[in-house]
XYZ file of C-alpha atoms in Angstrom:
286
model
C 5.820 36.804 37.074
C 4.393 33.747 35.316
C 5.802 34.887 31.962
C 9.262 35.416 33.460
C 9.150 31.989 35.103
C 8.135 30.287 31.845
C 10.917 32.048 29.965
C 13.553 30.969 32.501
C 12.190 27.415 32.543
C 12.358 27.152 28.745
C 15.929 28.467 28.654
C 16.982 26.015 31.343
C 15.288 23.126 29.552
C 16.895 24.049 26.209
C 20.322 24.326 27.844
C 19.864 20.934 29.522
C 18.928 19.263 26.212
C 21.924 20.851 24.463
C 24.352 19.656 27.118
C 22.788 16.185 27.070
C 23.276 15.859 23.299
C 26.850 17.106 23.588
C 27.634 14.584 26.315
C 26.122 11.774 24.250
C 28.190 12.774 21.223
C 31.331 12.950 23.344
C 30.592 9.528 24.790
C 30.054 8.084 21.329
C 33.361 9.590 20.254
C 35.199 7.888 23.116
C 33.432 4.581 22.463
C 34.385 4.623 18.793
C 37.978 5.440 19.674
C 37.768 8.978 18.281
C 38.350 11.156 21.330
C 37.215 14.731 20.676
C 39.716 17.461 21.344
C 39.224 19.900 24.195
C 39.129 22.967 21.972
C 36.506 21.286 19.766
C 34.318 20.620 22.788
C 34.645 24.200 24.011
C 33.695 25.641 20.606
C 30.908 23.104 20.095
C 32.584 21.305 17.192
C 31.746 17.803 18.384
C 32.466 15.065 15.826
C 29.310 13.251 14.771
C 28.974 9.506 14.475
C 29.666 8.145 11.062
C 26.596 6.852 9.320
C 26.513 3.441 7.718
C 27.128 3.335 4.046
C 23.863 2.682 2.335
C 25.492 1.347 -0.757
C 26.290 -1.936 0.956
C 22.818 -2.371 2.430
C 20.778 -1.664 -0.659
C 19.695 -4.675 -2.585
C 20.379 -4.859 -6.261
C 17.586 -5.570 -8.690
C 18.936 -8.952 -9.779
C 19.441 -10.060 -6.186
C 15.845 -9.099 -5.400
C 14.519 -11.009 -8.394
C 16.604 -14.042 -7.455
C 15.270 -13.905 -3.903
C 11.673 -13.773 -5.114
C 12.105 -16.710 -7.495
C 13.675 -18.921 -4.832
C 10.893 -18.577 -2.223
C 7.304 -19.613 -2.908
C 5.783 -17.421 -0.135
C 7.636 -14.389 -1.482
C 6.368 -15.170 -4.990
C 2.812 -15.145 -3.660
C 3.330 -11.841 -1.843
C 4.882 -10.257 -4.946
C 2.010 -11.383 -7.199
C -0.572 -10.172 -4.687
C 1.061 -6.744 -4.427
C 1.475 -6.377 -8.194
C -2.090 -7.546 -8.869
C -3.613 -5.119 -6.416
C -1.543 -2.199 -7.692
C -2.255 -2.832 -11.367
C -5.981 -3.492 -10.898
C -6.439 -0.423 -8.714
C -4.649 1.754 -11.272
C -6.803 0.473 -14.141
C -10.064 0.871 -12.257
C -9.420 4.284 -10.728
C -8.412 5.945 -13.993
C -11.397 4.491 -15.853
C -13.798 5.400 -13.041
C -12.571 8.998 -12.681
C -13.008 9.417 -16.430
C -16.645 8.405 -16.070
C -17.129 10.743 -13.105
C -15.698 13.718 -14.986
C -17.874 12.887 -17.976
C -21.018 12.729 -15.808
C -20.233 15.712 -13.578
C -18.881 18.434 -15.838
C -19.269 21.300 -13.370
C -16.509 21.600 -10.738
C -18.958 21.957 -7.835
C -20.837 18.797 -8.783
C -17.577 16.864 -9.170
C -16.292 18.060 -5.795
C -19.601 17.183 -4.122
C -19.544 13.675 -5.587
C -15.938 13.059 -4.518
C -16.646 14.353 -1.009
C -19.520 11.903 -0.650
C -17.326 9.125 -2.028
C -14.555 9.691 0.517
C -17.079 9.974 3.338
C -18.599 6.586 2.570
C -15.155 5.099 1.948
C -14.192 6.000 5.501
C -17.398 4.491 6.902
C -17.001 1.252 4.958
C -13.297 1.041 5.857
C -14.091 1.204 9.563
C -16.709 -1.503 9.141
C -14.259 -3.698 7.260
C -11.605 -3.164 9.947
C -13.992 -4.520 12.563
C -15.056 -7.376 10.297
C -11.512 -8.309 9.232
C -10.419 -9.634 12.621
C -13.601 -11.649 13.026
C -13.207 -13.174 9.571
C -9.627 -14.259 10.307
C -10.612 -15.801 13.627
C -13.857 -17.507 12.580
C -13.474 -18.309 8.861
C -9.713 -18.651 8.566
C -6.924 -17.351 6.378
C -8.233 -18.787 3.105
C -11.484 -16.842 3.244
C -9.686 -13.648 4.264
C -7.052 -13.754 1.514
C -9.660 -14.528 -1.177
C -12.112 -11.914 0.082
C -10.571 -8.920 -1.720
C -10.104 -10.419 -5.240
C -13.501 -12.148 -5.270
C -15.309 -9.002 -4.159
C -13.423 -6.928 -6.724
C -14.338 -9.417 -9.481
C -18.043 -9.089 -8.639
C -17.956 -5.287 -8.374
C -15.704 -5.001 -11.453
C -18.103 -7.074 -13.553
C -20.960 -4.738 -12.668
C -18.890 -1.625 -13.332
C -17.529 -2.620 -16.730
C -20.871 -3.947 -17.989
C -22.687 -0.778 -16.928
C -19.954 1.421 -18.394
C -19.893 -0.448 -21.701
C -23.674 -0.406 -22.259
C -23.941 3.203 -21.108
C -21.268 4.296 -23.596
C -23.016 2.425 -26.416
C -26.528 3.678 -25.663
C -25.310 7.253 -24.968
C -27.712 7.531 -22.041
C -26.249 9.792 -19.400
C -29.334 10.876 -17.480
C -28.359 8.825 -14.414
C -24.595 8.273 -13.934
C -24.768 4.555 -13.188
C -21.170 4.079 -14.330
C -19.910 6.666 -11.852
C -21.827 5.064 -8.982
C -20.844 1.489 -9.827
C -17.210 2.492 -10.317
C -17.250 4.379 -7.034
C -18.561 1.255 -5.323
C -15.732 -0.793 -6.858
C -12.991 1.641 -5.814
C -14.523 2.002 -2.350
C -14.524 -1.775 -1.894
C -10.927 -2.038 -3.131
C -9.618 0.641 -0.760
C -11.597 -0.579 2.245
C -10.654 -4.229 1.761
C -6.995 -3.315 1.385
C -6.746 -1.933 4.916
C -8.824 -4.684 6.542
C -7.960 -7.866 4.599
C -5.226 -7.398 2.010
C -2.510 -5.858 4.185
C -2.984 -8.253 7.083
C -3.055 -11.411 4.946
C -0.041 -10.189 2.964
C 2.018 -9.668 6.114
C 1.032 -13.093 7.439
C 2.767 -14.687 4.451
C 6.125 -13.797 6.011
C 5.435 -16.050 9.009
C 6.730 -19.310 7.423
C 10.059 -17.628 6.555
C 13.115 -17.403 8.776
C 14.360 -14.094 10.164
C 16.891 -13.459 7.403
C 14.409 -14.249 4.638
C 11.828 -11.975 6.228
C 14.120 -8.957 6.169
C 15.552 -9.608 2.727
C 12.146 -10.605 1.351
C 10.447 -7.406 2.487
C 13.239 -5.389 0.918
C 12.816 -7.341 -2.322
C 9.055 -6.737 -2.300
C 9.616 -3.020 -1.770
C 12.177 -2.864 -4.565
C 10.482 -5.013 -7.207
C 6.777 -5.590 -6.566
C 5.648 -2.094 -5.596
C 7.533 -0.477 -8.456
C 6.174 -2.956 -10.973
C 2.657 -2.380 -9.659
C 2.935 1.390 -10.070
C 4.522 1.330 -13.506
C 2.659 -1.652 -14.977
C -0.819 -0.171 -14.775
C 0.319 3.224 -16.017
C 2.128 1.702 -18.989
C -0.936 -0.312 -20.013
C -3.217 2.722 -19.759
C -0.890 4.736 -21.982
C -0.915 1.879 -24.473
C -4.740 1.823 -24.476
C -4.893 5.580 -25.032
C -2.357 5.303 -27.849
C -4.246 2.512 -29.645
C -7.900 3.267 -28.844
C -7.782 6.993 -28.107
C -9.700 7.064 -24.815
C -10.395 5.037 -21.674
C -13.998 6.230 -21.307
C -15.452 5.052 -24.621
C -16.718 1.546 -25.333
C -13.690 0.579 -27.413
C -11.291 1.767 -24.696
C -13.165 0.037 -21.874
C -12.932 -3.427 -23.437
C -9.098 -3.813 -23.250
C -9.065 -2.346 -19.749
C -11.734 -4.814 -18.631
C -9.832 -7.705 -20.252
C -6.610 -6.769 -18.448
C -8.499 -6.281 -15.181
C -10.075 -9.747 -15.231
C -6.797 -11.360 -16.294
C -5.072 -9.767 -13.286
C -7.946 -10.843 -11.043
C -7.635 -14.477 -12.141
C -3.888 -14.428 -11.491
C -4.494 -12.786 -8.117
C -7.074 -15.424 -7.120
C -4.775 -18.304 -8.107
C -1.860 -17.021 -6.047
C -4.147 -16.103 -3.157
C -5.346 -19.705 -3.060
C -1.709 -20.862 -3.231
C -0.883 -18.593 -0.303
C -3.751 -20.138 1.661
C -2.363 -23.627 0.986
C 1.101 -22.538 2.175
C -0.334 -21.127 5.395
C -2.404 -24.270 5.987
C 0.649 -26.502 5.547
C 2.683 -24.262 7.875
C -0.077 -24.402 10.483
C -0.334 -28.194 10.195
C 3.452 -28.578 10.486
C 3.552 -26.461 13.644
C 0.647 -28.418 15.147
C 2.465 -31.700 14.392
C 5.674 -30.450 16.035
C 3.920 -29.415 19.217
């Protein structure tokens, strides 16, 4: 009896949903001035609403670049996004090369990566709790500079350990794998807690139109440049130096990493000044 009741209830519910969608489509047809014919309704051939043409809504590349150059807050957001993407790409490829060199057996490599992702989740949750407190107590400037400064400290340790370990050929303890894992873990955890929130706050000084167009420009230009820029530089290093795990291959990667970090820190400080001026202007108005 229960099975028969459930079957009838499901059929009735499905029929009700179908009729509801048909009525909505018919109503949309009358609203748009396209009245569906009676025979089309009886046979279920209901005309669908015409979708908007995406060609008119998509931003062109030159328009996006022009929008980024005109607005100082959007410039800061673009540089922050590109810097994080390029630095993360450089570090992760170099670190995974060291892990594979230290853990040659598949089981050991899988065990190391499982421990890495476990601790990344723990640290990310801690950073999520700490991120709100930092914004409330220490302000925007400390929060936006937290990620690049911490990555500079961890990156210095990683590249020094990797360079001296490759020169001395001492692989008894994989210090490079551990230090690189700490760097990548910090970068991923800080992104969710500090980087994303401070990046989105940079859209506050903009008007509504600039916010929408600016986010589209960031999606079109900055994210694509971040993904392709780091990959292009790594291919260039492999082409010229042969490997990203040896001492000669680590040096150009470290140089590019610290150059990106300096640029990131400068524009993060600029973003903090913009937010401070916006906050002072709002306080003066009220």
